[in-house]
Amino acid sequence: MNPLAGISILDLTRLLPGPACTMHLQRLGAHILKIEPPGEGDYARRLGLSADIPAAQISPFFTLLNEGKQIEILDFKKTSDVQKFLDYAKSADAIIESFRPGVVEKLGIGFETVRAINPKIVYASISGYGQVGAWSQKAGHDINYLALSGVLDQMGTRGGAPALSNVQIADLLGGAMPAAMEVLAGIIAAQRTGQPQRCDISMTHYSFAANIVAKHGLALTGESPERGNDWLTGAHACYNVYRTADGRYMAVGALEQKFWEGVCVVLNTPQLVHLGHAVGSVGLRTKKEMQDIFATKTRDEWAAIFAAHDCCVTPVLTIAEAKVHPLFRTP
């Protein structure tokens, strides 16, 4: 099923957020024309590769995001290439760019220029802090957007430093997915109204909007939840990770009482049935008892035991293990 078949998108983005956005749109059937500058092109082509690796080798990072997209090299310092891009823009449904605010205007390919030749264009800009405002010209990366949105403060163990995620939360949850959502909404609006649509996607603002659980805690108590000690970050025994005998981990996500009761049945711990959400000293004792139990068997032994029980307990897999897990095998 290709619901976006016939939709044409010009992709001016590099690295992760924009290419991830157009990757998702491509999977839904859109045709993506990725425009790269001459020379090194998208920086992602060599991302993570050491200098001694042949220059012709492409980083898996780039391939994962851009496989199957049509790619063309355009030099916007050349009038002829600017015109070529504008010719493409005449029939495109959407343009997605991730330059620093103001750059596309200087290149001669900005929203006002494009809307004059394509009155139904959807023009989306992904940036760290938005197209306007005091922060619009500041540089940043995922870690900075998470830091400013209050997300990074919530990640990590109790009493420890903020933890870094190897999934770029702001780039993807704050950038790629909102951009895809706004582009699709923009295409619908343009088709209905015949008017162009301008989309301003700030990764920091969208990350802040997604920080729901921390906002919940702030609303209840008037204070920011303590890192590693909120209801989804380790405060409760029913929603936690437990180390196993082989140094691996099991994830327990039994938030609802019925699932927690199922966990207690499997572990033969009826004394804990009403303590899944316990806090304070009782909560600490409950977690300690759970830790001691999970430490008696290996991860795979526990996984086999819980496989027959529907109570939200799963093994913590590495990416290599996840890749070969039956869940991700193509039917």
Short mmCIF file of C-alpha atoms in Angstrom, two decimals:
data_model
loop_
_atom_site.label_atom_id
_atom_site.label_comp_id
_atom_site.label_asym_id
_atom_site.label_seq_id
_atom_site.Cartn_x
_atom_site.Cartn_y
_atom_site.Cartn_z
CA MET A 1 0.00 0.00 0.00
CA ASN A 2 1.47 3.36 -1.08
CA PRO A 3 -0.92 6.09 0.07
CA LEU A 4 1.51 8.83 -1.00
CA ALA A 5 2.02 7.52 -4.53
CA GLY A 6 2.18 10.48 -6.88
CA ILE A 7 3.43 12.88 -4.20
CA SER A 8 6.73 14.55 -5.08
CA ILE A 9 9.03 15.97 -2.41
CA LEU A 10 12.29 17.90 -2.78
CA ASP A 11 14.66 17.14 0.08
CA LEU A 12 17.35 19.72 0.83
CA THR A 13 18.22 18.26 4.25
CA ARG A 14 21.34 16.57 5.59
CA LEU A 15 22.43 14.32 8.45
CA LEU A 16 19.50 12.88 10.47
CA PRO A 17 16.21 14.76 11.10
CA GLY A 18 15.30 15.73 7.53
CA PRO A 19 16.49 12.54 5.84
CA ALA A 20 14.63 10.48 8.48
CA CYS A 21 11.48 12.49 7.72
CA THR A 22 11.70 11.87 3.98
CA MET A 23 12.62 8.23 4.60
CA HIS A 24 9.24 7.76 6.29
CA LEU A 25 7.43 9.65 3.55
CA GLN A 26 9.19 7.54 0.92
CA ARG A 27 8.07 4.35 2.68
CA LEU A 28 4.52 5.61 2.30
CA GLY A 29 5.00 5.96 -1.45
CA ALA A 30 6.22 9.54 -1.97
CA HIS A 31 8.91 10.21 -4.55
CA ILE A 32 11.91 11.88 -2.89
CA LEU A 33 14.43 13.90 -4.89
CA LYS A 34 17.35 14.51 -2.55
CA ILE A 35 19.45 17.53 -3.50
CA GLU A 36 23.09 17.49 -2.37
CA PRO A 37 25.84 20.07 -2.82
CA PRO A 38 28.93 19.30 -4.88
CA GLY A 39 31.99 17.93 -3.15
CA GLU A 40 31.31 15.96 0.02
CA GLY A 41 27.53 16.16 -0.39
CA ASP A 42 25.49 15.23 2.66
CA TYR A 43 27.89 15.06 5.62
CA ALA A 44 26.25 11.78 6.58
CA ARG A 45 28.00 10.05 3.67
CA ARG A 46 31.17 9.78 5.79
CA LEU A 47 29.68 9.95 9.27
CA GLY A 48 31.31 7.49 11.65
CA LEU A 49 33.97 6.38 9.15
CA SER A 50 37.64 6.76 10.03
CA ALA A 51 39.98 8.70 7.76
CA ASP A 52 41.76 5.54 6.56
CA ILE A 53 38.59 4.09 5.03
CA PRO A 54 38.50 4.66 1.23
CA ALA A 55 36.80 7.91 0.23
CA ALA A 56 34.39 6.05 -2.05
CA GLN A 57 32.90 4.06 0.84
CA ILE A 58 29.55 5.31 2.05
CA SER A 59 28.62 5.28 5.73
CA PRO A 60 25.84 2.85 6.72
CA PHE A 61 24.28 5.85 8.49
CA PHE A 62 23.69 7.54 5.12
CA THR A 63 22.50 4.36 3.43
CA LEU A 64 19.96 3.53 6.14
CA LEU A 65 18.36 6.95 5.75
CA ASN A 66 18.57 7.52 2.01
CA GLU A 67 18.43 4.20 0.20
CA GLY A 68 16.04 4.36 -2.74
CA LYS A 69 15.85 8.15 -2.95
CA GLN A 70 16.68 9.86 -6.22
CA ILE A 71 19.79 11.98 -5.66
CA GLU A 72 20.99 14.95 -7.68
CA ILE A 73 23.91 17.31 -7.18
CA LEU A 74 23.13 21.01 -7.48
CA ASP A 75 25.44 23.95 -6.82
CA PHE A 76 23.31 26.89 -5.68
CA LYS A 77 26.19 29.24 -6.36
CA LYS A 78 25.38 28.68 -10.01
CA THR A 79 22.39 30.50 -11.46
CA SER A 80 21.69 27.56 -13.76
CA ASP A 81 21.41 25.14 -10.83
CA VAL A 82 19.17 27.50 -8.88
CA GLN A 83 16.90 27.67 -11.91
CA LYS A 84 16.96 23.90 -12.25
CA PHE A 85 15.81 23.56 -8.66
CA LEU A 86 13.04 26.08 -9.20
CA ASP A 87 11.94 24.14 -12.27
CA TYR A 88 11.62 21.06 -10.06
CA ALA A 89 9.77 23.13 -7.48
CA LYS A 90 7.08 24.11 -9.99
CA SER A 91 5.61 20.61 -9.90
CA ALA A 92 6.65 19.49 -6.41
CA ASP A 93 4.13 18.97 -3.61
CA ALA A 94 6.57 19.81 -0.84
CA ILE A 95 10.05 21.07 -0.09
CA ILE A 96 11.85 20.17 3.13
CA GLU A 97 14.99 22.03 4.18
CA SER A 98 17.17 22.21 7.30
CA PHE A 99 19.53 25.10 6.69
CA ARG A 100 19.99 27.74 9.36
CA PRO A 101 17.08 30.22 9.13
CA GLY A 102 17.55 32.72 6.30
CA VAL A 103 19.94 30.63 4.19
CA VAL A 104 17.39 29.45 1.61
CA GLU A 105 16.38 33.07 1.00
CA LYS A 106 20.02 34.02 0.37
CA LEU A 107 20.33 31.10 -2.06
CA GLY A 108 17.31 32.30 -4.02
CA ILE A 109 15.16 29.24 -3.27
CA GLY A 110 13.13 30.45 -0.29
CA PHE A 111 9.41 30.14 0.36
CA GLU A 112 8.36 33.42 -1.24
CA THR A 113 10.31 32.64 -4.40
CA VAL A 114 8.82 29.15 -4.68
CA ARG A 115 5.22 30.13 -3.88
CA ALA A 116 5.34 32.61 -6.78
CA ILE A 117 5.81 29.70 -9.20
CA ASN A 118 3.92 27.02 -7.29
CA PRO A 119 0.94 28.43 -5.34
CA LYS A 120 0.18 25.07 -3.71
CA ILE A 121 3.66 24.29 -2.39
CA VAL A 122 4.23 23.02 1.14
CA TYR A 123 7.51 24.46 2.38
CA ALA A 124 8.86 22.90 5.58
CA SER A 125 11.89 24.10 7.52
CA ILE A 126 13.45 21.98 10.27
CA SER A 127 15.68 23.86 12.71
CA GLY A 128 16.91 23.68 16.27
CA TYR A 129 15.00 26.63 17.69
CA GLY A 130 12.56 27.83 15.03
CA GLN A 131 12.71 30.30 12.15
CA VAL A 132 12.25 33.44 14.26
CA GLY A 133 13.27 34.65 17.69
CA ALA A 134 16.47 35.33 19.61
CA TRP A 135 17.58 31.70 19.43
CA SER A 136 16.89 31.12 15.73
CA GLN A 137 20.49 31.62 14.61
CA LYS A 138 22.13 29.58 17.35
CA ALA A 139 23.83 26.30 16.52
CA GLY A 140 22.89 23.10 18.30
CA HIS A 141 22.56 19.35 18.22
CA ASP A 142 20.26 16.77 19.74
CA ILE A 143 21.89 17.05 23.18
CA ASN A 144 21.33 20.82 23.24
CA TYR A 145 17.68 20.61 22.22
CA LEU A 146 17.05 17.97 24.88
CA ALA A 147 18.87 20.03 27.48
CA LEU A 148 16.80 23.15 26.85
CA SER A 149 13.46 21.33 26.63
CA GLY A 150 13.80 19.66 30.04
CA VAL A 151 14.03 16.18 28.52
CA LEU A 152 17.71 15.53 29.23
CA ASP A 153 17.21 16.38 32.91
CA GLN A 154 14.79 13.48 33.21
CA MET A 155 17.10 10.84 31.72
CA GLY A 156 19.38 8.80 33.95
CA THR A 157 19.50 7.12 37.32
CA ARG A 158 18.54 8.62 40.65
CA GLY A 159 21.37 10.73 42.01
CA GLY A 160 23.39 10.36 38.82
CA ALA A 161 24.20 12.65 35.93
CA PRO A 162 21.85 13.06 32.95
CA ALA A 163 22.19 10.08 30.59
CA LEU A 164 22.80 10.25 26.86
CA SER A 165 20.53 8.28 24.55
CA ASN A 166 21.82 6.55 21.42
CA VAL A 167 18.42 7.25 19.88
CA GLN A 168 18.42 10.93 18.96
CA ILE A 169 15.18 11.91 20.64
CA ALA A 170 15.06 15.58 19.63
CA ASP A 171 16.20 14.88 16.06
CA LEU A 172 13.55 12.20 15.56
CA LEU A 173 10.68 12.87 17.97
CA GLY A 174 11.20 16.63 17.81
CA GLY A 175 12.25 16.90 14.16
CA ALA A 176 11.65 14.05 11.74
CA MET A 177 8.22 12.90 12.87
CA PRO A 178 6.68 16.36 13.42
CA ALA A 179 8.05 17.44 10.05
CA ALA A 180 6.40 14.45 8.36
CA MET A 181 3.16 15.23 10.18
CA GLU A 182 3.21 18.92 9.23
CA VAL A 183 4.10 18.18 5.61
CA LEU A 184 1.24 15.72 5.26
CA ALA A 185 -1.18 18.13 6.93
CA GLY A 186 0.14 20.88 4.69
CA ILE A 187 -0.41 18.83 1.54
CA ILE A 188 -4.02 18.19 2.54
CA ALA A 189 -4.56 21.89 3.31
CA ALA A 190 -2.96 22.94 0.02
CA GLN A 191 -5.14 20.53 -1.92
CA ARG A 192 -8.28 21.78 -0.16
CA THR A 193 -7.56 25.50 -0.29
CA GLY A 194 -5.18 25.93 -3.20
CA GLN A 195 -2.98 27.98 -0.89
CA PRO A 196 0.72 27.41 -0.08
CA GLN A 197 1.64 26.19 3.37
CA ARG A 198 4.67 27.23 5.45
CA CYS A 199 5.82 24.78 8.14
CA ASP A 200 8.23 25.83 10.91
CA ILE A 201 9.49 22.79 12.82
CA SER A 202 11.57 23.61 15.90
CA MET A 203 13.15 20.48 17.35
CA THR A 204 13.45 22.08 20.78
CA HIS A 205 9.84 23.23 20.89
CA TYR A 206 8.51 19.85 19.77
CA SER A 207 10.74 18.09 22.33
CA PHE A 208 9.33 20.35 25.03
CA ALA A 209 5.80 19.53 23.88
CA ALA A 210 6.57 15.81 24.09
CA ASN A 211 7.85 16.02 27.68
CA ILE A 212 4.40 15.01 28.95
CA VAL A 213 5.20 12.90 32.02
CA ALA A 214 7.58 15.46 33.51
CA LYS A 215 4.96 18.18 32.93
CA HIS A 216 2.46 15.94 34.68
CA GLY A 217 4.73 15.74 37.72
CA LEU A 218 5.29 19.49 37.69
CA ALA A 219 1.55 20.13 37.53
CA LEU A 220 0.87 17.82 40.49
CA THR A 221 3.57 19.00 42.85
CA GLY A 222 4.83 22.33 41.54
CA GLU A 223 8.32 20.84 41.30
CA SER A 224 10.26 19.08 38.54
CA PRO A 225 10.32 15.30 39.04
CA GLU A 226 13.61 13.95 40.34
CA ARG A 227 15.66 12.23 37.66
CA GLY A 228 15.38 8.46 37.97
CA ASN A 229 12.67 8.69 40.62
CA ASP A 230 9.48 9.47 38.75
CA TRP A 231 6.80 6.88 37.99
CA LEU A 232 8.28 5.98 34.59
CA THR A 233 11.96 6.46 35.46
CA GLY A 234 12.49 3.98 38.29
CA ALA A 235 10.39 4.99 41.27
CA HIS A 236 8.17 1.92 41.14
CA ALA A 237 8.95 -1.79 41.16
CA CYS A 238 6.27 -2.44 38.53
CA TYR A 239 8.04 -0.31 35.87
CA ASN A 240 11.75 -0.96 36.02
CA VAL A 241 14.72 -2.89 34.66
CA TYR A 242 16.29 -5.76 36.59
CA ARG A 243 19.76 -7.23 36.24
CA THR A 244 19.90 -10.99 35.65
CA ALA A 245 22.43 -13.64 36.67
CA ASP A 246 24.44 -13.19 33.47
CA GLY A 247 24.67 -9.42 33.73
CA ARG A 248 21.86 -8.78 31.24
CA TYR A 249 18.49 -7.19 31.97
CA MET A 250 14.76 -7.77 31.93
CA ALA A 251 12.27 -4.93 31.42
CA VAL A 252 9.16 -4.99 33.60
CA GLY A 253 6.40 -2.68 32.34
CA ALA A 254 3.53 -3.90 34.48
CA LEU A 255 1.98 -0.51 35.22
CA GLU A 256 -1.59 -1.77 35.43
CA GLN A 257 -2.49 -3.79 38.51
CA LYS A 258 -3.64 -6.79 36.46
CA PHE A 259 -0.24 -7.07 34.81
CA TRP A 260 1.62 -6.62 38.09
CA GLU A 261 -0.49 -9.40 39.61
CA GLY A 262 0.57 -11.57 36.67
CA VAL A 263 4.22 -10.81 37.39
CA CYS A 264 3.73 -11.77 41.01
CA VAL A 265 2.13 -15.06 39.99
CA VAL A 266 5.08 -15.93 37.75
CA LEU A 267 7.61 -14.97 40.45
CA ASN A 268 5.56 -16.56 43.26
CA THR A 269 5.57 -13.33 45.26
CA PRO A 270 2.01 -12.88 46.55
CA GLN A 271 3.38 -10.61 49.29
CA LEU A 272 4.18 -8.01 46.61
CA VAL A 273 0.81 -7.94 44.86
CA HIS A 274 -0.21 -4.60 46.37
CA LEU A 275 3.25 -3.04 46.37
CA GLY A 276 3.94 -2.50 42.67
CA HIS A 277 3.49 1.26 42.97
CA ALA A 278 4.84 1.57 46.49
CA VAL A 279 7.22 4.46 47.18
CA GLY A 280 9.55 5.40 49.99
CA SER A 281 11.13 2.68 52.11
CA VAL A 282 8.43 0.17 51.14
CA GLY A 283 9.07 0.84 47.46
CA LEU A 284 12.81 0.43 47.92
CA ARG A 285 12.30 -2.91 49.69
CA THR A 286 9.98 -4.08 46.93
CA LYS A 287 12.51 -3.21 44.24
CA LYS A 288 15.28 -4.92 46.24
CA GLU A 289 13.22 -8.10 46.48
CA MET A 290 12.60 -7.98 42.74
CA GLN A 291 16.30 -7.42 42.08
CA ASP A 292 17.23 -10.43 44.19
CA ILE A 293 14.74 -12.66 42.37
CA PHE A 294 15.82 -11.66 38.86
CA ALA A 295 19.45 -12.15 39.82
CA THR A 296 18.84 -15.89 40.25
CA LYS A 297 18.43 -16.70 36.54
CA THR A 298 19.89 -15.57 33.23
CA ARG A 299 18.07 -13.18 30.95
CA ASP A 300 17.19 -15.88 28.44
CA GLU A 301 15.91 -18.17 31.19
CA TRP A 302 13.60 -15.41 32.40
CA ALA A 303 12.57 -14.59 28.83
CA ALA A 304 11.53 -18.20 28.29
CA ILE A 305 9.57 -18.22 31.55
CA PHE A 306 7.70 -14.99 30.82
CA ALA A 307 7.06 -15.85 27.17
CA ALA A 308 3.97 -17.79 28.19
CA HIS A 309 2.58 -14.99 30.37
CA ASP A 310 0.98 -11.75 29.14
CA CYS A 311 2.20 -9.36 31.81
CA CYS A 312 4.51 -6.88 30.03
CA VAL A 313 7.89 -8.42 30.84
CA THR A 314 10.47 -8.62 28.06
CA PRO A 315 14.22 -9.14 27.65
CA VAL A 316 16.41 -6.10 27.01
CA LEU A 317 17.96 -6.78 23.59
CA THR A 318 21.01 -5.34 21.91
CA ILE A 319 20.51 -3.92 18.41
CA ALA A 320 22.18 -7.03 16.97
CA GLU A 321 19.72 -9.25 18.86
CA ALA A 322 16.75 -7.08 17.90
CA LYS A 323 17.71 -7.28 14.23
CA VAL A 324 17.26 -11.06 14.18
CA HIS A 325 14.29 -11.20 16.55
CA PRO A 326 11.21 -12.80 14.93
CA LEU A 327 9.25 -9.58 15.54
CA PHE A 328 11.34 -7.77 12.93
CA ARG A 329 11.53 -10.45 10.29
CA THR A 330 9.77 -9.50 7.07
CA PRO A 331 6.74 -11.75 6.52
#
